[in-house]
Amino acid sequence: QLVESGGGLVQAGGSLRLSCAASGRSFSRHAMGWFRQEPGKDREFQAAITWSGDNTYYADSVKGRFTISRDNAKNTVYLQMNRLKPEDTAVYYCAARYYSGVSSGWWTLNYEYDYWGQGTQVTVSS
């Protein structure tokens, strides 16, 4: 089970740190990703980190503003979001998959992930 927290209302230019706590099993051998979804739109990739933490990936729209990290001892992955913009408003989901995928850009693909959280709302006011 994955449970997100840390969402909320913030002004443009502000920061939030999302957490995704895993329970029921260890996710230390799982790649973890963050996606977001706006009403009426598809869920979109934002960031991912390999199981070892050696590699991270970001959507172009958040590169330089968002940072993904993980603490395997706590079975938790984080998304530090800085310089937030109104267009970052969405429900944010974390996801997990065992090890890594093999297809090109697997970290961006929803179907590559086996576990999903319920999401946390992030609202950025202008």
PDB file of C-alpha atoms in Angstrom:
ATOM      1  CA  GLN A   1       0.000   0.000   0.000  1.00  0.00           C
ATOM      2  CA  LEU A   2       1.200   3.490  -0.863  1.00  0.00           C
ATOM      3  CA  VAL A   3      -0.064   6.536   1.022  1.00  0.00           C
ATOM      4  CA  GLU A   4       0.695  10.070  -0.114  1.00  0.00           C
ATOM      5  CA  SER A   5       0.733  13.085   2.171  1.00  0.00           C
ATOM      6  CA  GLY A   6       1.947  16.657   2.194  1.00  0.00           C
ATOM      7  CA  GLY A   7      -0.401  18.185  -0.312  1.00  0.00           C
ATOM      8  CA  GLY A   8      -2.241  21.422   0.335  1.00  0.00           C
ATOM      9  CA  LEU A   9      -2.768  25.005  -0.728  1.00  0.00           C
ATOM     10  CA  VAL A  10       0.253  27.177  -1.432  1.00  0.00           C
ATOM     11  CA  GLN A  11       0.864  30.469  -3.164  1.00  0.00           C
ATOM     12  CA  ALA A  12       2.728  30.652  -6.432  1.00  0.00           C
ATOM     13  CA  GLY A  13       6.466  30.625  -5.815  1.00  0.00           C
ATOM     14  CA  GLY A  14       6.079  28.567  -2.661  1.00  0.00           C
ATOM     15  CA  SER A  15       7.185  25.049  -1.838  1.00  0.00           C
ATOM     16  CA  LEU A  16       5.679  21.766  -0.714  1.00  0.00           C
ATOM     17  CA  ARG A  17       7.181  18.393   0.071  1.00  0.00           C
ATOM     18  CA  LEU A  18       5.096  15.361  -0.746  1.00  0.00           C
ATOM     19  CA  SER A  19       5.731  12.044   0.948  1.00  0.00           C
ATOM     20  CA  CYS A  20       4.737   8.572  -0.136  1.00  0.00           C
ATOM     21  CA  ALA A  21       4.905   5.993   2.613  1.00  0.00           C
ATOM     22  CA  ALA A  22       4.824   2.339   1.678  1.00  0.00           C
ATOM     23  CA  SER A  23       3.427  -0.270   3.991  1.00  0.00           C
ATOM     24  CA  GLY A  24       2.771  -3.976   3.947  1.00  0.00           C
ATOM     25  CA  ARG A  25       6.005  -4.804   2.184  1.00  0.00           C
ATOM     26  CA  SER A  26       9.433  -3.392   1.484  1.00  0.00           C
ATOM     27  CA  PHE A  27       9.727  -1.241  -1.609  1.00  0.00           C
ATOM     28  CA  SER A  28      13.508  -1.045  -1.443  1.00  0.00           C
ATOM     29  CA  ARG A  29      13.739  -3.008  -4.719  1.00  0.00           C
ATOM     30  CA  HIS A  30      11.071  -0.919  -6.441  1.00  0.00           C
ATOM     31  CA  ALA A  31      11.452   2.041  -8.721  1.00  0.00           C
ATOM     32  CA  MET A  32       9.169   4.842  -7.564  1.00  0.00           C
ATOM     33  CA  GLY A  33       7.429   7.509  -9.569  1.00  0.00           C
ATOM     34  CA  TRP A  34       5.291  10.599  -9.082  1.00  0.00           C
ATOM     35  CA  PHE A  35       2.478  11.440 -11.460  1.00  0.00           C
ATOM     36  CA  ARG A  36      -0.163  14.142 -11.430  1.00  0.00           C
ATOM     37  CA  GLN A  37      -3.638  14.425 -12.841  1.00  0.00           C
ATOM     38  CA  GLU A  38      -5.775  17.460 -13.542  1.00  0.00           C
ATOM     39  CA  PRO A  39      -9.550  17.151 -13.885  1.00  0.00           C
ATOM     40  CA  GLY A  40     -10.479  15.720 -17.257  1.00  0.00           C
ATOM     41  CA  LYS A  41      -6.906  14.991 -18.221  1.00  0.00           C
ATOM     42  CA  ASP A  42      -4.676  11.927 -18.279  1.00  0.00           C
ATOM     43  CA  ARG A  43      -2.303  11.133 -15.454  1.00  0.00           C
ATOM     44  CA  GLU A  44       1.109  12.565 -16.360  1.00  0.00           C
ATOM     45  CA  PHE A  45       4.586  11.594 -15.335  1.00  0.00           C
ATOM     46  CA  GLN A  46       6.490  14.062 -13.158  1.00  0.00           C
ATOM     47  CA  ALA A  47       9.486  12.309 -11.618  1.00  0.00           C
ATOM     48  CA  ALA A  48      10.921   8.872 -10.975  1.00  0.00           C
ATOM     49  CA  ILE A  49      13.775   7.301  -9.077  1.00  0.00           C
ATOM     50  CA  THR A  50      15.319   3.879  -9.521  1.00  0.00           C
ATOM     51  CA  TRP A  51      15.274   1.344  -6.711  1.00  0.00           C
ATOM     52  CA  SER A  52      18.922   2.081  -5.900  1.00  0.00           C
ATOM     53  CA  GLY A  53      18.437   5.836  -6.038  1.00  0.00           C
ATOM     54  CA  ASP A  54      21.261   6.085  -8.566  1.00  0.00           C
ATOM     55  CA  ASN A  55      19.101   7.529 -11.318  1.00  0.00           C
ATOM     56  CA  THR A  56      16.352  10.123 -11.322  1.00  0.00           C
ATOM     57  CA  TYR A  57      14.130  11.297 -14.146  1.00  0.00           C
ATOM     58  CA  TYR A  58      11.959  14.382 -14.533  1.00  0.00           C
ATOM     59  CA  ALA A  59       9.358  15.794 -16.837  1.00  0.00           C
ATOM     60  CA  ASP A  60      10.666  18.833 -18.672  1.00  0.00           C
ATOM     61  CA  SER A  61       8.046  21.042 -17.024  1.00  0.00           C
ATOM     62  CA  VAL A  62       9.374  20.358 -13.518  1.00  0.00           C
ATOM     63  CA  LYS A  63      13.083  19.892 -14.158  1.00  0.00           C
ATOM     64  CA  GLY A  64      15.043  22.227 -11.899  1.00  0.00           C
ATOM     65  CA  ARG A  65      12.056  22.840  -9.619  1.00  0.00           C
ATOM     66  CA  PHE A  66      11.132  19.369  -8.333  1.00  0.00           C
ATOM     67  CA  THR A  67      13.438  16.850  -6.676  1.00  0.00           C
ATOM     68  CA  ILE A  68      12.618  13.210  -6.047  1.00  0.00           C
ATOM     69  CA  SER A  69      14.404  11.272  -3.334  1.00  0.00           C
ATOM     70  CA  ARG A  70      13.917   8.126  -1.308  1.00  0.00           C
ATOM     71  CA  ASP A  71      14.721   6.735   2.107  1.00  0.00           C
ATOM     72  CA  ASN A  72      14.608   2.962   1.868  1.00  0.00           C
ATOM     73  CA  ALA A  73      15.071   2.592   5.607  1.00  0.00           C
ATOM     74  CA  LYS A  74      11.774   4.447   6.058  1.00  0.00           C
ATOM     75  CA  ASN A  75      10.139   2.884   2.984  1.00  0.00           C
ATOM     76  CA  THR A  76       9.318   6.415   1.855  1.00  0.00           C
ATOM     77  CA  VAL A  77       9.791   8.462  -1.290  1.00  0.00           C
ATOM     78  CA  TYR A  78       9.615  12.242  -1.403  1.00  0.00           C
ATOM     79  CA  LEU A  79       8.908  14.924  -3.948  1.00  0.00           C
ATOM     80  CA  GLN A  80      10.270  18.335  -3.039  1.00  0.00           C
ATOM     81  CA  MET A  81       8.433  20.933  -5.107  1.00  0.00           C
ATOM     82  CA  ASN A  82       9.875  24.437  -5.277  1.00  0.00           C
ATOM     83  CA  ARG A  83       8.896  27.570  -7.194  1.00  0.00           C
ATOM     84  CA  LEU A  84       5.390  26.200  -7.605  1.00  0.00           C
ATOM     85  CA  LYS A  85       3.168  27.563 -10.354  1.00  0.00           C
ATOM     86  CA  PRO A  86      -0.629  27.614 -10.681  1.00  0.00           C
ATOM     87  CA  GLU A  87      -0.292  25.072 -13.503  1.00  0.00           C
ATOM     88  CA  ASP A  88       1.180  22.611 -10.990  1.00  0.00           C
ATOM     89  CA  THR A  89      -2.280  22.330  -9.436  1.00  0.00           C
ATOM     90  CA  ALA A  90      -3.367  18.689  -9.629  1.00  0.00           C
ATOM     91  CA  VAL A  91      -3.798  15.493  -7.667  1.00  0.00           C
ATOM     92  CA  TYR A  92      -0.379  13.928  -7.179  1.00  0.00           C
ATOM     93  CA  TYR A  93       0.043  10.161  -7.108  1.00  0.00           C
ATOM     94  CA  CYS A  94       2.998   8.018  -6.231  1.00  0.00           C
ATOM     95  CA  ALA A  95       3.572   4.689  -7.913  1.00  0.00           C
ATOM     96  CA  ALA A  96       5.930   1.729  -7.633  1.00  0.00           C
ATOM     97  CA  ARG A  97       7.198  -1.076  -9.821  1.00  0.00           C
ATOM     98  CA  TYR A  98       9.625  -3.889  -9.128  1.00  0.00           C
ATOM     99  CA  TYR A  99      13.132  -2.979 -10.209  1.00  0.00           C
ATOM    100  CA  SER A 100      13.156  -1.175 -13.570  1.00  0.00           C
ATOM    101  CA  GLY A 101      11.400  -1.500 -16.872  1.00  0.00           C
ATOM    102  CA  VAL A 102      13.046  -2.382 -20.158  1.00  0.00           C
ATOM    103  CA  SER A 103      11.145  -0.267 -22.649  1.00  0.00           C
ATOM    104  CA  SER A 104      12.457   3.113 -23.637  1.00  0.00           C
ATOM    105  CA  GLY A 105      11.345   5.773 -21.207  1.00  0.00           C
ATOM    106  CA  TRP A 106       9.576   3.171 -19.066  1.00  0.00           C
ATOM    107  CA  TRP A 107       9.589   5.547 -16.091  1.00  0.00           C
ATOM    108  CA  THR A 108       7.099   7.840 -17.820  1.00  0.00           C
ATOM    109  CA  LEU A 109       4.533   5.141 -18.590  1.00  0.00           C
ATOM    110  CA  ASN A 110       1.574   4.598 -16.266  1.00  0.00           C
ATOM    111  CA  TYR A 111       1.214   0.935 -17.153  1.00  0.00           C
ATOM    112  CA  GLU A 112       4.789   0.189 -16.124  1.00  0.00           C
ATOM    113  CA  TYR A 113       3.849   0.703 -12.467  1.00  0.00           C
ATOM    114  CA  ASP A 114       2.142  -1.976 -10.400  1.00  0.00           C
ATOM    115  CA  TYR A 115       1.189  -0.081  -7.248  1.00  0.00           C
ATOM    116  CA  TRP A 116      -0.518   3.284  -6.865  1.00  0.00           C
ATOM    117  CA  GLY A 117      -1.471   5.513  -3.986  1.00  0.00           C
ATOM    118  CA  GLN A 118      -4.776   7.312  -3.608  1.00  0.00           C
ATOM    119  CA  GLY A 119      -3.353  10.719  -4.368  1.00  0.00           C
ATOM    120  CA  THR A 120      -2.934  14.041  -2.585  1.00  0.00           C
ATOM    121  CA  GLN A 121      -4.287  17.366  -3.796  1.00  0.00           C
ATOM    122  CA  VAL A 122      -1.885  20.198  -4.529  1.00  0.00           C
ATOM    123  CA  THR A 123      -3.389  23.619  -5.215  1.00  0.00           C
ATOM    124  CA  VAL A 124      -1.222  26.574  -6.185  1.00  0.00           C
ATOM    125  CA  SER A 125      -2.904  29.970  -6.059  1.00  0.00           C
ATOM    126  CA  SER A 126      -1.783  32.872  -8.212  1.00  0.00           C
TER     127      SER A 126
END
